[in-house]
Amino acid sequence: MGGDEAERVGGTERVAASERVGIDELLERVRAGYDRISPQEAAAAASDGALLVDIRYAALRDRDGLIPGALVVERNELEWRLDPQGSHRAAEAVSHDLPVVVICNEGYASSLAVASLRQLGLHRTTDLIGGFQAWRAAGLPVAPGAADG
């Protein structure tokens, strides 16, 4: 097999060299498929019924605080908790039509999470440009984390 062809190894398919992308290009491709929103737009969306989902890990939430009303779901559980058809879904995951705003620390991991949720049919999912740090910098409400208490 040539060096540019895909191959199966151990039951999984390797991507052909010509199809590989770096993370920056992958983010660009993912983000081209939807409109990301600003902190102010996220706050307005939440007021209109959108579900804010904080996927930051516990140490960041403890250190920096929480967005009041946001559903906390760590990244490794996200798809299971937001799939409206899933057996492990959160009570808030009521419909594929639910507007969802995914929030990570700085707005990178959330973009990849959006791509995954959209593959599950959550077509109104977006993410917050700049993540939690942009929310806080915009002066929007933040509740103390465990480290502040």
N, C-alpha and C. Protein backbone atom coordinates (compact mmCIF):
# COMPACT_ATOMS: atom_id res chain seq x y z
N MET A 1 0.85 -1.17 0.00
CA MET A 1 0.00 0.00 0.00
C MET A 1 0.89 1.23 0.00
N GLY A 2 0.56 2.22 -0.82
CA GLY A 2 1.34 3.45 -0.90
C GLY A 2 1.14 4.32 0.32
N GLY A 3 2.01 5.27 0.51
CA GLY A 3 1.98 6.12 1.69
C GLY A 3 0.83 7.10 1.73
N ASP A 4 0.09 7.27 0.62
CA ASP A 4 -0.98 8.24 0.58
C ASP A 4 -2.37 7.60 0.65
N GLU A 5 -2.44 6.29 0.81
CA GLU A 5 -3.72 5.61 0.81
C GLU A 5 -4.16 5.30 2.23
N ALA A 6 -5.47 5.27 2.43
CA ALA A 6 -6.01 4.87 3.73
C ALA A 6 -5.80 3.37 3.88
N GLU A 7 -5.63 2.92 5.11
CA GLU A 7 -5.48 1.49 5.36
C GLU A 7 -6.17 1.14 6.66
N ARG A 8 -6.52 -0.14 6.77
CA ARG A 8 -7.14 -0.63 8.01
C ARG A 8 -6.06 -1.30 8.83
N VAL A 9 -5.97 -0.87 10.09
CA VAL A 9 -5.00 -1.44 11.01
C VAL A 9 -5.72 -1.75 12.31
N GLY A 10 -5.68 -3.00 12.73
CA GLY A 10 -6.30 -3.38 13.99
C GLY A 10 -7.78 -3.03 14.08
N GLY A 11 -8.51 -3.12 12.97
CA GLY A 11 -9.94 -2.87 12.99
C GLY A 11 -10.33 -1.41 12.82
N THR A 12 -9.36 -0.52 12.75
CA THR A 12 -9.68 0.90 12.54
C THR A 12 -9.01 1.37 11.26
N GLU A 13 -9.62 2.36 10.66
CA GLU A 13 -9.07 2.88 9.41
C GLU A 13 -8.20 4.09 9.68
N ARG A 14 -7.00 4.06 9.14
CA ARG A 14 -6.12 5.23 9.21
C ARG A 14 -6.49 6.17 8.08
N VAL A 15 -6.40 7.44 8.35
CA VAL A 15 -6.70 8.46 7.35
C VAL A 15 -5.51 8.59 6.40
N ALA A 16 -5.81 8.65 5.12
CA ALA A 16 -4.75 8.83 4.13
C ALA A 16 -4.04 10.15 4.39
N ALA A 17 -2.75 10.18 4.13
CA ALA A 17 -1.95 11.38 4.38
C ALA A 17 -2.54 12.61 3.70
N SER A 18 -3.08 12.44 2.52
CA SER A 18 -3.64 13.58 1.78
C SER A 18 -4.92 14.12 2.41
N GLU A 19 -5.55 13.34 3.31
CA GLU A 19 -6.79 13.75 3.95
C GLU A 19 -6.58 14.26 5.37
N ARG A 20 -5.39 14.18 5.88
CA ARG A 20 -5.12 14.62 7.25
C ARG A 20 -5.13 16.13 7.34
N VAL A 21 -5.63 16.63 8.47
CA VAL A 21 -5.63 18.08 8.72
C VAL A 21 -5.09 18.32 10.11
N GLY A 22 -4.55 19.49 10.32
CA GLY A 22 -4.13 19.90 11.66
C GLY A 22 -5.33 20.45 12.41
N ILE A 23 -5.17 20.65 13.70
CA ILE A 23 -6.27 21.11 14.54
C ILE A 23 -6.78 22.49 14.13
N ASP A 24 -5.90 23.37 13.70
CA ASP A 24 -6.35 24.71 13.29
C ASP A 24 -7.26 24.63 12.07
N GLU A 25 -6.90 23.79 11.11
CA GLU A 25 -7.75 23.63 9.93
C GLU A 25 -9.05 22.93 10.28
N LEU A 26 -8.98 21.95 11.16
CA LEU A 26 -10.20 21.27 11.59
C LEU A 26 -11.16 22.25 12.27
N LEU A 27 -10.64 23.09 13.16
CA LEU A 27 -11.49 24.10 13.80
C LEU A 27 -12.11 25.03 12.78
N GLU A 28 -11.33 25.45 11.81
CA GLU A 28 -11.84 26.33 10.76
C GLU A 28 -12.97 25.67 9.99
N ARG A 29 -12.79 24.40 9.64
CA ARG A 29 -13.83 23.66 8.91
C ARG A 29 -15.09 23.51 9.74
N VAL A 30 -14.93 23.13 11.00
CA VAL A 30 -16.08 22.94 11.88
C VAL A 30 -16.83 24.25 12.05
N ARG A 31 -16.11 25.31 12.34
CA ARG A 31 -16.76 26.60 12.60
C ARG A 31 -17.42 27.19 11.37
N ALA A 32 -17.01 26.79 10.18
CA ALA A 32 -17.63 27.29 8.95
C ALA A 32 -19.07 26.78 8.80
N GLY A 33 -19.41 25.75 9.56
CA GLY A 33 -20.73 25.15 9.44
C GLY A 33 -21.82 25.75 10.32
N TYR A 34 -21.50 26.74 11.13
CA TYR A 34 -22.50 27.34 12.01
C TYR A 34 -22.01 28.72 12.45
N ASP A 35 -22.93 29.50 13.04
CA ASP A 35 -22.59 30.83 13.53
C ASP A 35 -22.31 30.75 15.03
N ARG A 36 -21.12 31.16 15.42
CA ARG A 36 -20.74 31.23 16.83
C ARG A 36 -21.32 32.53 17.39
N ILE A 37 -21.44 32.60 18.72
CA ILE A 37 -22.06 33.79 19.30
C ILE A 37 -21.18 34.43 20.37
N SER A 38 -21.43 35.71 20.59
CA SER A 38 -20.69 36.50 21.58
C SER A 38 -21.26 36.25 22.97
N PRO A 39 -20.56 36.69 24.01
CA PRO A 39 -21.11 36.55 25.36
C PRO A 39 -22.48 37.22 25.52
N GLN A 40 -22.65 38.40 24.97
CA GLN A 40 -23.92 39.10 25.08
C GLN A 40 -25.03 38.33 24.35
N GLU A 41 -24.70 37.78 23.19
CA GLU A 41 -25.69 36.98 22.46
C GLU A 41 -26.03 35.70 23.22
N ALA A 42 -25.05 35.10 23.88
CA ALA A 42 -25.29 33.90 24.68
C ALA A 42 -26.21 34.21 25.85
N ALA A 43 -25.98 35.34 26.51
CA ALA A 43 -26.83 35.74 27.63
C ALA A 43 -28.26 35.97 27.14
N ALA A 44 -28.41 36.63 26.00
CA ALA A 44 -29.74 36.86 25.43
C ALA A 44 -30.40 35.54 25.04
N ALA A 45 -29.62 34.62 24.47
CA ALA A 45 -30.17 33.32 24.09
C ALA A 45 -30.65 32.56 25.32
N ALA A 46 -29.89 32.62 26.40
CA ALA A 46 -30.30 31.96 27.64
C ALA A 46 -31.61 32.56 28.15
N SER A 47 -31.75 33.87 28.05
CA SER A 47 -32.99 34.54 28.47
C SER A 47 -34.18 34.10 27.63
N ASP A 48 -33.88 33.71 26.38
CA ASP A 48 -34.93 33.25 25.47
C ASP A 48 -35.14 31.74 25.52
N GLY A 49 -34.48 31.06 26.45
CA GLY A 49 -34.72 29.63 26.63
C GLY A 49 -33.62 28.70 26.15
N ALA A 50 -32.53 29.24 25.63
CA ALA A 50 -31.42 28.37 25.22
C ALA A 50 -30.76 27.76 26.45
N LEU A 51 -30.24 26.57 26.26
CA LEU A 51 -29.54 25.88 27.32
C LEU A 51 -28.06 26.19 27.22
N LEU A 52 -27.49 26.83 28.26
CA LEU A 52 -26.06 27.05 28.33
C LEU A 52 -25.45 25.80 28.96
N VAL A 53 -24.41 25.25 28.31
CA VAL A 53 -23.78 24.02 28.80
C VAL A 53 -22.29 24.28 28.99
N ASP A 54 -21.86 24.20 30.24
CA ASP A 54 -20.47 24.44 30.62
C ASP A 54 -19.74 23.10 30.61
N ILE A 55 -18.77 22.96 29.70
CA ILE A 55 -18.03 21.69 29.59
C ILE A 55 -16.63 21.77 30.20
N ARG A 56 -16.35 22.84 30.92
CA ARG A 56 -15.03 22.96 31.56
C ARG A 56 -14.85 21.90 32.64
N TYR A 57 -13.63 21.52 32.87
CA TYR A 57 -13.39 20.53 33.92
C TYR A 57 -13.46 21.19 35.29
N ALA A 58 -13.65 20.36 36.32
CA ALA A 58 -13.95 20.84 37.67
C ALA A 58 -12.95 21.85 38.21
N ALA A 59 -11.67 21.64 37.98
CA ALA A 59 -10.66 22.56 38.52
C ALA A 59 -10.85 23.98 37.99
N LEU A 60 -11.23 24.12 36.72
CA LEU A 60 -11.47 25.45 36.16
C LEU A 60 -12.74 26.06 36.73
N ARG A 61 -13.78 25.25 36.89
CA ARG A 61 -15.01 25.77 37.49
C ARG A 61 -14.77 26.20 38.93
N ASP A 62 -14.01 25.40 39.66
CA ASP A 62 -13.70 25.74 41.06
C ASP A 62 -12.89 27.02 41.14
N ARG A 63 -11.93 27.18 40.25
CA ARG A 63 -11.04 28.34 40.27
C ARG A 63 -11.74 29.61 39.81
N ASP A 64 -12.48 29.51 38.68
CA ASP A 64 -12.99 30.71 38.01
C ASP A 64 -14.46 31.01 38.27
N GLY A 65 -15.20 30.03 38.72
CA GLY A 65 -16.62 30.25 38.97
C GLY A 65 -17.50 29.61 37.91
N LEU A 66 -18.79 29.87 38.05
CA LEU A 66 -19.81 29.25 37.21
C LEU A 66 -20.72 30.30 36.62
N ILE A 67 -21.29 30.00 35.48
CA ILE A 67 -22.32 30.86 34.90
C ILE A 67 -23.64 30.43 35.53
N PRO A 68 -24.31 31.33 36.23
CA PRO A 68 -25.58 30.96 36.87
C PRO A 68 -26.57 30.40 35.85
N GLY A 69 -27.15 29.27 36.20
CA GLY A 69 -28.15 28.64 35.33
C GLY A 69 -27.59 27.70 34.28
N ALA A 70 -26.28 27.70 34.08
CA ALA A 70 -25.70 26.81 33.07
C ALA A 70 -25.71 25.37 33.57
N LEU A 71 -25.95 24.45 32.68
CA LEU A 71 -25.86 23.02 32.97
C LEU A 71 -24.40 22.63 32.87
N VAL A 72 -23.87 22.03 33.92
CA VAL A 72 -22.48 21.58 33.92
C VAL A 72 -22.43 20.13 33.46
N VAL A 73 -21.73 19.90 32.35
CA VAL A 73 -21.54 18.55 31.82
C VAL A 73 -20.10 18.48 31.34
N GLU A 74 -19.30 17.67 31.98
CA GLU A 74 -17.91 17.57 31.53
C GLU A 74 -17.87 16.99 30.12
N ARG A 75 -16.87 17.38 29.38
CA ARG A 75 -16.78 17.06 27.95
C ARG A 75 -16.94 15.57 27.66
N ASN A 76 -16.36 14.72 28.47
CA ASN A 76 -16.40 13.29 28.18
C ASN A 76 -17.79 12.68 28.35
N GLU A 77 -18.75 13.42 28.89
CA GLU A 77 -20.12 12.93 29.05
C GLU A 77 -21.12 13.66 28.16
N LEU A 78 -20.66 14.64 27.43
CA LEU A 78 -21.56 15.58 26.75
C LEU A 78 -22.58 14.91 25.85
N GLU A 79 -22.15 14.08 24.92
CA GLU A 79 -23.08 13.48 23.96
C GLU A 79 -24.12 12.61 24.67
N TRP A 80 -23.72 11.89 25.69
CA TRP A 80 -24.65 11.03 26.42
C TRP A 80 -25.68 11.85 27.18
N ARG A 81 -25.27 12.98 27.70
CA ARG A 81 -26.16 13.80 28.52
C ARG A 81 -27.11 14.67 27.69
N LEU A 82 -26.70 15.03 26.45
CA LEU A 82 -27.55 15.93 25.66
C LEU A 82 -28.35 15.24 24.56
N ASP A 83 -28.11 13.98 24.32
CA ASP A 83 -28.89 13.25 23.31
C ASP A 83 -30.31 13.05 23.84
N PRO A 84 -31.31 13.70 23.22
CA PRO A 84 -32.68 13.58 23.71
C PRO A 84 -33.21 12.14 23.69
N GLN A 85 -32.60 11.29 22.90
CA GLN A 85 -33.02 9.89 22.81
C GLN A 85 -32.19 8.97 23.70
N GLY A 86 -31.18 9.53 24.36
CA GLY A 86 -30.25 8.71 25.13
C GLY A 86 -30.77 8.28 26.48
N SER A 87 -30.31 7.14 26.91
CA SER A 87 -30.73 6.60 28.20
C SER A 87 -30.07 7.34 29.37
N HIS A 88 -29.02 8.12 29.12
CA HIS A 88 -28.32 8.85 30.16
C HIS A 88 -28.50 10.37 30.03
N ARG A 89 -29.54 10.76 29.33
CA ARG A 89 -29.72 12.19 29.05
C ARG A 89 -30.04 12.98 30.30
N ALA A 90 -29.62 14.24 30.27
CA ALA A 90 -29.99 15.19 31.33
C ALA A 90 -31.46 15.55 31.16
N ALA A 91 -32.11 15.91 32.24
CA ALA A 91 -33.53 16.28 32.18
C ALA A 91 -33.77 17.44 31.22
N GLU A 92 -32.77 18.31 31.07
CA GLU A 92 -32.90 19.48 30.19
C GLU A 92 -32.84 19.12 28.71
N ALA A 93 -32.36 17.94 28.37
CA ALA A 93 -32.19 17.53 26.97
C ALA A 93 -33.51 16.97 26.45
N VAL A 94 -34.41 17.88 26.14
CA VAL A 94 -35.78 17.49 25.81
C VAL A 94 -36.08 17.36 24.32
N SER A 95 -35.21 17.90 23.46
CA SER A 95 -35.55 17.93 22.04
C SER A 95 -34.31 18.20 21.19
N HIS A 96 -34.35 17.69 19.96
CA HIS A 96 -33.28 18.01 19.01
C HIS A 96 -33.37 19.47 18.56
N ASP A 97 -34.51 20.11 18.82
CA ASP A 97 -34.71 21.51 18.45
C ASP A 97 -34.27 22.49 19.54
N LEU A 98 -33.82 21.98 20.66
CA LEU A 98 -33.40 22.82 21.77
C LEU A 98 -32.18 23.66 21.38
N PRO A 99 -32.25 24.98 21.55
CA PRO A 99 -31.05 25.79 21.32
C PRO A 99 -30.05 25.53 22.45
N VAL A 100 -28.82 25.21 22.07
CA VAL A 100 -27.77 24.90 23.03
C VAL A 100 -26.56 25.77 22.73
N VAL A 101 -25.98 26.34 23.78
CA VAL A 101 -24.73 27.09 23.66
C VAL A 101 -23.69 26.37 24.51
N VAL A 102 -22.68 25.81 23.86
CA VAL A 102 -21.63 25.08 24.56
C VAL A 102 -20.54 26.07 24.95
N ILE A 103 -20.08 25.93 26.19
CA ILE A 103 -19.08 26.86 26.73
C ILE A 103 -17.92 26.07 27.31
N CYS A 104 -16.74 26.33 26.78
CA CYS A 104 -15.52 25.77 27.37
C CYS A 104 -14.75 26.94 27.98
N ASN A 105 -13.48 26.78 28.24
CA ASN A 105 -12.74 27.84 28.90
C ASN A 105 -12.45 29.02 27.96
N GLU A 106 -11.97 28.72 26.74
CA GLU A 106 -11.58 29.80 25.83
C GLU A 106 -12.19 29.72 24.44
N GLY A 107 -13.08 28.77 24.19
CA GLY A 107 -13.78 28.71 22.92
C GLY A 107 -13.16 27.81 21.86
N TYR A 108 -12.35 26.86 22.26
CA TYR A 108 -11.76 25.93 21.30
C TYR A 108 -12.42 24.55 21.39
N ALA A 109 -12.37 23.93 22.56
CA ALA A 109 -12.97 22.60 22.74
C ALA A 109 -14.46 22.64 22.47
N SER A 110 -15.09 23.76 22.77
CA SER A 110 -16.53 23.88 22.55
C SER A 110 -16.89 23.77 21.07
N SER A 111 -16.02 24.26 20.19
CA SER A 111 -16.29 24.16 18.75
C SER A 111 -16.32 22.70 18.31
N LEU A 112 -15.38 21.91 18.80
CA LEU A 112 -15.37 20.49 18.45
C LEU A 112 -16.57 19.78 19.06
N ALA A 113 -16.97 20.20 20.25
CA ALA A 113 -18.16 19.62 20.88
C ALA A 113 -19.41 19.93 20.07
N VAL A 114 -19.51 21.13 19.53
CA VAL A 114 -20.65 21.51 18.69
C VAL A 114 -20.75 20.57 17.49
N ALA A 115 -19.62 20.29 16.85
CA ALA A 115 -19.63 19.40 15.68
C ALA A 115 -20.21 18.04 16.06
N SER A 116 -19.82 17.53 17.20
CA SER A 116 -20.30 16.23 17.65
C SER A 116 -21.79 16.26 17.96
N LEU A 117 -22.25 17.30 18.65
CA LEU A 117 -23.67 17.41 18.98
C LEU A 117 -24.53 17.59 17.74
N ARG A 118 -24.02 18.32 16.77
CA ARG A 118 -24.77 18.48 15.52
C ARG A 118 -24.89 17.16 14.78
N GLN A 119 -23.88 16.30 14.89
CA GLN A 119 -23.98 14.97 14.28
C GLN A 119 -25.08 14.15 14.94
N LEU A 120 -25.38 14.43 16.20
CA LEU A 120 -26.47 13.74 16.90
C LEU A 120 -27.84 14.35 16.57
N GLY A 121 -27.86 15.39 15.75
CA GLY A 121 -29.11 16.01 15.36
C GLY A 121 -29.49 17.25 16.14
N LEU A 122 -28.64 17.70 17.03
CA LEU A 122 -28.90 18.93 17.79
C LEU A 122 -28.50 20.12 16.92
N HIS A 123 -29.34 20.42 15.95
CA HIS A 123 -29.01 21.35 14.87
C HIS A 123 -28.98 22.82 15.30
N ARG A 124 -29.45 23.12 16.49
CA ARG A 124 -29.44 24.52 16.96
C ARG A 124 -28.33 24.74 17.99
N THR A 125 -27.31 23.92 17.93
CA THR A 125 -26.19 24.03 18.85
C THR A 125 -25.14 24.98 18.29
N THR A 126 -24.60 25.81 19.16
CA THR A 126 -23.50 26.71 18.81
C THR A 126 -22.56 26.79 20.00
N ASP A 127 -21.56 27.63 19.90
CA ASP A 127 -20.67 27.83 21.05
C ASP A 127 -20.35 29.30 21.24
N LEU A 128 -19.77 29.56 22.39
CA LEU A 128 -19.47 30.92 22.81
C LEU A 128 -18.06 31.30 22.37
N ILE A 129 -17.95 32.33 21.57
CA ILE A 129 -16.66 32.84 21.13
C ILE A 129 -15.87 33.29 22.37
N GLY A 130 -14.70 32.73 22.57
CA GLY A 130 -13.88 33.11 23.71
C GLY A 130 -14.20 32.37 24.99
N GLY A 131 -15.24 31.55 24.98
CA GLY A 131 -15.58 30.70 26.11
C GLY A 131 -15.90 31.46 27.39
N PHE A 132 -15.76 30.76 28.50
CA PHE A 132 -16.06 31.32 29.81
C PHE A 132 -15.25 32.59 30.07
N GLN A 133 -14.01 32.59 29.63
CA GLN A 133 -13.16 33.76 29.89
C GLN A 133 -13.74 35.01 29.24
N ALA A 134 -14.32 34.88 28.04
CA ALA A 134 -14.95 36.03 27.38
C ALA A 134 -16.23 36.44 28.11
N TRP A 135 -16.98 35.45 28.60
CA TRP A 135 -18.20 35.73 29.37
C TRP A 135 -17.84 36.60 30.58
N ARG A 136 -16.85 36.15 31.33
CA ARG A 136 -16.43 36.87 32.54
C ARG A 136 -15.89 38.26 32.18
N ALA A 137 -15.07 38.34 31.14
CA ALA A 137 -14.49 39.63 30.73
C ALA A 137 -15.58 40.61 30.29
N ALA A 138 -16.70 40.09 29.80
CA ALA A 138 -17.81 40.96 29.37
C ALA A 138 -18.62 41.47 30.56
N GLY A 139 -18.26 41.04 31.76
CA GLY A 139 -18.95 41.50 32.95
C GLY A 139 -20.29 40.82 33.19
N LEU A 140 -20.50 39.67 32.55
CA LEU A 140 -21.74 38.93 32.75
C LEU A 140 -21.68 38.16 34.07
N PRO A 141 -22.81 37.75 34.59
CA PRO A 141 -22.85 37.13 35.93
C PRO A 141 -22.00 35.86 36.04
N VAL A 142 -21.27 35.76 37.14
CA VAL A 142 -20.47 34.58 37.46
C VAL A 142 -20.67 34.30 38.94
N ALA A 143 -21.04 33.06 39.24
CA ALA A 143 -21.17 32.63 40.63
C ALA A 143 -19.83 32.08 41.10
N PRO A 144 -19.53 32.23 42.38
CA PRO A 144 -18.24 31.73 42.88
C PRO A 144 -18.09 30.23 42.68
N GLY A 145 -16.88 29.80 42.39
CA GLY A 145 -16.56 28.38 42.33
C GLY A 145 -16.19 27.89 43.71
N ALA A 146 -15.91 26.61 43.82
CA ALA A 146 -15.59 26.01 45.11
C ALA A 146 -14.34 26.64 45.74
N ALA A 147 -13.39 27.06 44.92
CA ALA A 147 -12.16 27.66 45.44
C ALA A 147 -12.41 29.04 46.04
N ASP A 148 -13.53 29.67 45.64
CA ASP A 148 -13.85 31.01 46.15
C ASP A 148 -14.63 30.95 47.47
N GLY A 149 -15.20 29.78 47.74
CA GLY A 149 -16.10 29.68 48.89
C GLY A 149 -15.37 29.40 50.11
